[in-house]
Amino acid sequence: MTTLIHEKIWLDKNIYNDAEKNYYESLSKVQAPLSVARTSLASEVAKARQHIKDSLECMDSVATLAGVPNTELTSKVNTLEKENSDLKKAINDLRNLVISLQARVETLESTGGGAKTESSKAPATNAAPVANAAPAKAQDDDDDDGVDLFGSDDEEESAEAARIREERLAAYNAKKSKKPVLIAKSNIILDVKPWDDETDMAAMEKAVRGIETDGLLWGAAKLVPLAYGIHKLQISCVVEDDKVSIDWLTEELEKFEDFVQSVDIAAFNKV
């Protein structure tokens, strides 16, 4: 140990270097936040000053605008005031009109009530003579029940009325009998088919038209091809339903066995 005291070499220098390093690092860490805080505070103060400046400029502009009169706003305000005054005037006119109408209605009701009472009194005064006249009339009827002075005249009038009624009935029946009666008719188209292509169609048509009776009228006819050169006779006729039967006409046509194979009804219409 004594030998080390006389030595001039600094064996623990590294320890002192580390301690010095730590000391200065601690000093730098303490001063850095202070500088940051000072910088942020200065920026906030600058922002506040700028905000105050902007606010003052805005207030100056508002004051300037307020000092200058706005013609459009003034005209709108004047228009609204005029409309308000007109509306108040119209309301007052309507109120006065309603009041006058109400007074007129009350006057009419009072006048009508008086007239109604007078009219209700008038029939009451007139009812007395009628009531007095009714017993007198009843008494006169009782006095005349025993004597019939006009009995013969009543019988003559009843006979005359019966005669007039009979004449009118006879005239009505005669007029009704002269009225034309509606005759029910039918328009029929018949298909008359032959046996083969060798059948004489002209002779068959002549035979068909040879059927004549009251209420039967033959119309136009034509030949309609069927097949293999065979034609059928298509003929129209008008019949009165009360006089000619379709079944009877079909049977009469089928009696021509030399020409007619069958008869069909192609169309049937009421006339």
Short mmCIF file of C-alpha atoms in Angstrom, two decimals:
data_model
loop_
_atom_site.label_atom_id
_atom_site.label_comp_id
_atom_site.label_asym_id
_atom_site.label_seq_id
_atom_site.Cartn_x
_atom_site.Cartn_y
_atom_site.Cartn_z
CA MET A 1 0.00 0.00 0.00
CA THR A 2 2.79 2.36 0.81
CA THR A 3 4.33 1.64 -2.50
CA LEU A 4 1.20 2.71 -4.26
CA ILE A 5 1.19 6.08 -2.52
CA HIS A 6 4.42 7.06 -4.16
CA GLU A 7 3.16 6.01 -7.60
CA LYS A 8 2.25 8.88 -10.05
CA ILE A 9 -0.10 6.81 -12.29
CA TRP A 10 -3.99 7.53 -12.25
CA LEU A 11 -5.36 4.08 -12.23
CA ASP A 12 -9.07 5.10 -11.59
CA LYS A 13 -9.32 7.71 -14.34
CA ASN A 14 -11.97 5.74 -16.21
CA ILE A 15 -14.23 5.86 -13.16
CA TYR A 16 -13.93 9.63 -12.97
CA ASN A 17 -14.59 9.92 -16.70
CA ASP A 18 -17.80 7.96 -16.37
CA ALA A 19 -18.89 10.08 -13.44
CA GLU A 20 -18.21 13.29 -15.38
CA LYS A 21 -20.10 11.95 -18.36
CA ASN A 22 -23.11 11.09 -16.27
CA TYR A 23 -23.02 14.54 -14.65
CA TYR A 24 -23.09 16.44 -17.93
CA GLU A 25 -25.75 14.17 -19.36
CA SER A 26 -27.94 14.88 -16.39
CA LEU A 27 -27.41 18.60 -16.86
CA SER A 28 -28.37 18.39 -20.54
CA LYS A 29 -31.55 16.44 -19.74
CA VAL A 30 -32.68 19.09 -17.28
CA GLN A 31 -32.04 22.05 -19.61
CA ALA A 32 -33.71 20.50 -22.72
CA PRO A 33 -37.29 20.42 -21.33
CA LEU A 34 -36.87 23.97 -20.11
CA SER A 35 -35.95 25.14 -23.59
CA VAL A 36 -38.86 23.22 -25.14
CA ALA A 37 -41.27 24.69 -22.61
CA ARG A 38 -39.97 28.19 -23.31
CA THR A 39 -40.40 27.66 -27.07
CA SER A 40 -44.00 26.36 -26.75
CA LEU A 41 -44.95 29.22 -24.44
CA ALA A 42 -43.58 31.76 -26.87
CA SER A 43 -45.55 30.21 -29.73
CA GLU A 44 -48.75 30.28 -27.70
CA VAL A 45 -48.22 33.93 -26.87
CA ALA A 46 -47.66 34.68 -30.55
CA LYS A 47 -50.84 32.84 -31.50
CA ALA A 48 -52.83 34.77 -28.89
CA ARG A 49 -51.48 38.08 -30.18
CA GLN A 50 -52.40 37.12 -33.78
CA HIS A 51 -55.91 36.06 -32.70
CA ILE A 52 -56.43 39.37 -30.89
CA LYS A 53 -55.21 41.23 -33.94
CA ASP A 54 -57.57 39.32 -36.26
CA SER A 55 -60.50 39.92 -33.91
CA LEU A 56 -59.82 43.64 -33.84
CA GLU A 57 -59.66 43.76 -37.64
CA CYS A 58 -62.96 41.84 -37.90
CA MET A 59 -64.64 44.23 -35.48
CA ASP A 60 -63.38 47.18 -37.50
CA SER A 61 -64.85 45.70 -40.69
CA VAL A 62 -68.19 45.04 -38.97
CA ALA A 63 -68.30 48.59 -37.71
CA THR A 64 -67.51 49.85 -41.17
CA LEU A 65 -70.31 47.78 -42.70
CA ALA A 66 -72.74 48.90 -40.02
CA GLY A 67 -71.98 52.50 -40.77
CA VAL A 68 -72.77 52.11 -44.49
CA PRO A 69 -76.58 51.98 -45.15
CA ASN A 70 -77.84 48.85 -47.03
CA THR A 71 -80.44 49.95 -49.60
CA GLU A 72 -81.73 46.43 -50.31
CA LEU A 73 -82.33 45.70 -46.62
CA THR A 74 -84.01 49.06 -46.19
CA SER A 75 -86.35 48.43 -49.12
CA LYS A 76 -87.32 45.01 -47.76
CA VAL A 77 -88.09 46.50 -44.36
CA ASN A 78 -90.23 49.20 -45.96
CA THR A 79 -92.11 46.59 -48.02
CA LEU A 80 -92.83 44.48 -44.94
CA GLU A 81 -94.09 47.52 -43.05
CA LYS A 82 -96.41 48.42 -45.92
CA GLU A 83 -97.78 44.86 -46.16
CA ASN A 84 -98.35 44.84 -42.41
CA SER A 85 -100.32 48.06 -42.57
CA ASP A 86 -102.40 46.79 -45.52
CA LEU A 87 -103.15 43.56 -43.67
CA LYS A 88 -104.29 45.44 -40.59
CA LYS A 89 -106.56 47.60 -42.75
CA ALA A 90 -108.11 44.53 -44.44
CA ILE A 91 -108.73 42.90 -41.06
CA ASN A 92 -110.46 46.02 -39.80
CA ASP A 93 -112.65 46.14 -42.92
CA LEU A 94 -113.64 42.50 -42.48
CA ARG A 95 -114.45 43.08 -38.81
CA ASN A 96 -116.71 46.01 -39.70
CA LEU A 97 -118.41 43.94 -42.42
CA VAL A 98 -119.11 41.07 -40.03
CA ILE A 99 -120.54 43.46 -37.46
CA SER A 100 -122.86 45.04 -40.04
CA LEU A 101 -124.01 41.63 -41.31
CA GLN A 102 -124.71 40.43 -37.80
CA ALA A 103 -126.80 43.52 -37.10
CA ARG A 104 -128.75 43.00 -40.33
CA VAL A 105 -129.43 39.34 -39.51
CA GLU A 106 -130.69 40.27 -36.07
CA THR A 107 -132.99 42.87 -37.63
CA LEU A 108 -134.37 40.35 -40.13
CA GLU A 109 -134.92 37.75 -37.43
CA SER A 110 -136.82 40.19 -35.28
CA THR A 111 -138.97 41.31 -38.26
CA GLY A 112 -139.65 37.72 -39.38
CA GLY A 113 -140.66 36.66 -35.88
CA GLY A 114 -143.33 39.36 -35.74
CA ALA A 115 -144.73 38.43 -39.15
CA LYS A 116 -144.79 34.77 -38.17
CA THR A 117 -146.82 35.48 -35.06
CA GLU A 118 -149.32 37.55 -37.08
CA SER A 119 -149.68 34.83 -39.72
CA SER A 120 -150.21 32.22 -37.01
CA LYS A 121 -152.98 34.31 -35.55
CA ALA A 122 -154.80 34.73 -38.88
CA PRO A 123 -155.82 31.06 -39.40
CA ALA A 124 -157.10 30.94 -35.85
CA THR A 125 -159.53 33.76 -36.59
CA ASN A 126 -160.62 32.16 -39.88
CA ALA A 127 -161.14 28.75 -38.31
CA ALA A 128 -164.18 29.86 -36.36
CA PRO A 129 -166.47 30.55 -39.38
CA VAL A 130 -165.43 27.25 -40.97
CA ALA A 131 -166.25 25.39 -37.80
CA ASN A 132 -169.60 27.15 -37.64
CA ALA A 133 -170.36 26.35 -41.28
CA ALA A 134 -169.64 22.65 -40.89
CA PRO A 135 -172.64 21.87 -38.63
CA ALA A 136 -174.94 23.82 -40.95
CA LYS A 137 -173.77 21.78 -43.95
CA ALA A 138 -174.24 18.56 -42.03
CA GLN A 139 -177.76 19.64 -41.13
CA ASP A 140 -178.56 20.36 -44.80
CA ASP A 141 -177.30 16.92 -45.78
CA ASP A 142 -179.53 15.32 -43.18
CA ASP A 143 -182.52 17.21 -44.54
CA ASP A 144 -181.87 16.05 -48.14
CA ASP A 145 -181.35 12.35 -47.37
CA GLY A 146 -185.01 11.54 -47.67
CA VAL A 147 -185.59 13.10 -51.11
CA ASP A 148 -183.62 12.28 -54.32
CA LEU A 149 -184.46 15.08 -56.73
CA PHE A 150 -181.78 14.24 -59.31
CA GLY A 151 -181.87 10.45 -59.37
CA SER A 152 -182.96 10.23 -63.01
CA ASP A 153 -180.16 12.57 -64.12
CA ASP A 154 -177.56 10.36 -62.41
CA GLU A 155 -178.87 7.29 -64.25
CA GLU A 156 -178.76 9.11 -67.59
CA GLU A 157 -175.20 10.26 -66.92
CA SER A 158 -174.06 6.72 -66.01
CA ALA A 159 -175.63 5.32 -69.19
CA GLU A 160 -173.97 8.04 -71.27
CA ALA A 161 -170.59 7.31 -69.64
CA ALA A 162 -170.97 3.59 -70.34
CA ARG A 163 -171.81 4.29 -73.98
CA ILE A 164 -168.77 6.56 -74.38
CA ARG A 165 -166.54 3.95 -72.78
CA GLU A 166 -167.81 1.23 -75.13
CA GLU A 167 -167.21 3.46 -78.15
CA ARG A 168 -163.68 4.20 -77.07
CA LEU A 169 -162.94 0.51 -76.48
CA ALA A 170 -164.30 -0.37 -79.91
CA ALA A 171 -162.18 2.34 -81.56
CA TYR A 172 -159.06 1.11 -79.71
CA ASN A 173 -159.65 -2.51 -80.75
CA ALA A 174 -160.20 -1.47 -84.36
CA LYS A 175 -156.98 0.55 -84.35
CA LYS A 176 -155.11 -2.32 -82.77
CA SER A 177 -156.41 -4.78 -85.37
CA LYS A 178 -155.25 -2.51 -88.21
CA LYS A 179 -151.72 -2.36 -86.81
CA PRO A 180 -149.42 -4.62 -88.86
CA VAL A 181 -148.38 -7.77 -87.06
CA LEU A 182 -144.66 -8.44 -86.88
CA ILE A 183 -143.92 -11.65 -88.77
CA ALA A 184 -140.98 -13.71 -87.56
CA LYS A 185 -138.77 -14.79 -90.46
CA SER A 186 -135.51 -16.70 -90.83
CA ASN A 187 -132.80 -16.60 -93.47
CA ILE A 188 -131.41 -20.09 -94.12
CA ILE A 189 -128.51 -21.26 -96.29
CA LEU A 190 -128.77 -24.95 -97.26
CA ASP A 191 -126.01 -27.24 -98.53
CA VAL A 192 -127.56 -29.81 -100.90
CA LYS A 193 -125.01 -32.54 -101.69
CA PRO A 194 -125.31 -34.80 -104.77
CA TRP A 195 -124.39 -38.47 -105.08
CA ASP A 196 -121.42 -38.08 -107.41
CA ASP A 197 -119.85 -35.88 -110.06
CA GLU A 198 -122.24 -37.17 -112.74
CA THR A 199 -125.32 -35.65 -111.06
CA ASP A 200 -127.03 -32.98 -113.13
CA MET A 201 -126.71 -29.96 -110.83
CA ALA A 202 -128.97 -27.75 -112.98
CA ALA A 203 -131.76 -30.31 -112.78
CA MET A 204 -131.20 -30.64 -109.04
CA GLU A 205 -131.48 -26.86 -108.55
CA LYS A 206 -134.65 -26.81 -110.66
CA ALA A 207 -136.14 -29.57 -108.51
CA VAL A 208 -135.19 -27.75 -105.30
CA ARG A 209 -136.79 -24.51 -106.48
CA GLY A 210 -139.86 -26.50 -107.45
CA ILE A 211 -140.79 -26.78 -103.77
CA GLU A 212 -143.29 -23.96 -103.27
CA THR A 213 -145.47 -23.17 -100.29
CA ASP A 214 -146.89 -20.18 -98.44
CA GLY A 215 -144.12 -18.48 -96.42
CA LEU A 216 -141.19 -19.86 -98.48
CA LEU A 217 -139.05 -17.68 -100.75
CA TRP A 218 -135.99 -19.05 -102.56
CA GLY A 219 -132.94 -16.85 -103.03
CA ALA A 220 -129.55 -17.03 -104.74
CA ALA A 221 -127.75 -20.31 -105.36
CA LYS A 222 -124.21 -21.32 -106.33
CA LEU A 223 -122.10 -24.44 -106.81
CA VAL A 224 -119.36 -25.00 -104.25
CA PRO A 225 -116.60 -27.54 -105.06
CA LEU A 226 -116.11 -30.41 -102.64
CA ALA A 227 -113.57 -32.95 -103.95
CA TYR A 228 -112.86 -35.16 -106.98
CA GLY A 229 -114.88 -32.88 -109.24
CA ILE A 230 -117.99 -33.09 -107.05
CA HIS A 231 -119.88 -29.85 -106.33
CA LYS A 232 -122.61 -29.13 -103.83
CA LEU A 233 -125.55 -26.80 -104.34
CA GLN A 234 -125.57 -23.96 -101.81
CA ILE A 235 -128.92 -22.16 -101.91
CA SER A 236 -130.49 -19.55 -99.63
CA CYS A 237 -134.13 -19.10 -98.69
CA VAL A 238 -136.31 -16.98 -96.42
CA VAL A 239 -139.09 -18.70 -94.48
CA GLU A 240 -141.82 -17.51 -92.14
CA ASP A 241 -141.35 -19.33 -88.86
CA ASP A 242 -145.09 -19.79 -88.24
CA LYS A 243 -145.76 -21.29 -91.69
CA VAL A 244 -142.67 -23.25 -92.75
CA SER A 245 -140.77 -25.76 -90.64
CA ILE A 246 -137.08 -26.42 -91.29
CA ASP A 247 -137.54 -30.14 -90.69
CA TRP A 248 -140.36 -30.26 -93.24
CA LEU A 249 -138.26 -28.42 -95.83
CA THR A 250 -135.31 -30.78 -95.27
CA GLU A 251 -137.54 -33.83 -95.69
CA GLU A 252 -139.01 -32.41 -98.89
CA LEU A 253 -135.53 -31.88 -100.34
CA GLU A 254 -134.38 -35.38 -99.41
CA LYS A 255 -137.31 -36.83 -101.37
CA PHE A 256 -135.38 -36.11 -104.58
CA GLU A 257 -133.42 -39.33 -104.20
CA ASP A 258 -132.10 -39.24 -107.76
CA PHE A 259 -130.23 -35.99 -107.11
CA VAL A 260 -129.90 -35.39 -103.36
CA GLN A 261 -127.68 -37.43 -101.07
CA SER A 262 -128.00 -35.21 -97.96
CA VAL A 263 -129.10 -31.73 -96.86
CA ASP A 264 -127.23 -29.67 -94.26
CA ILE A 265 -127.95 -26.24 -92.78
CA ALA A 266 -124.90 -24.04 -93.43
CA ALA A 267 -126.29 -20.86 -91.81
CA PHE A 268 -129.41 -19.86 -89.89
CA ASN A 269 -130.21 -16.22 -89.07
CA LYS A 270 -133.32 -14.48 -87.78
CA VAL A 271 -134.58 -11.65 -89.98
#
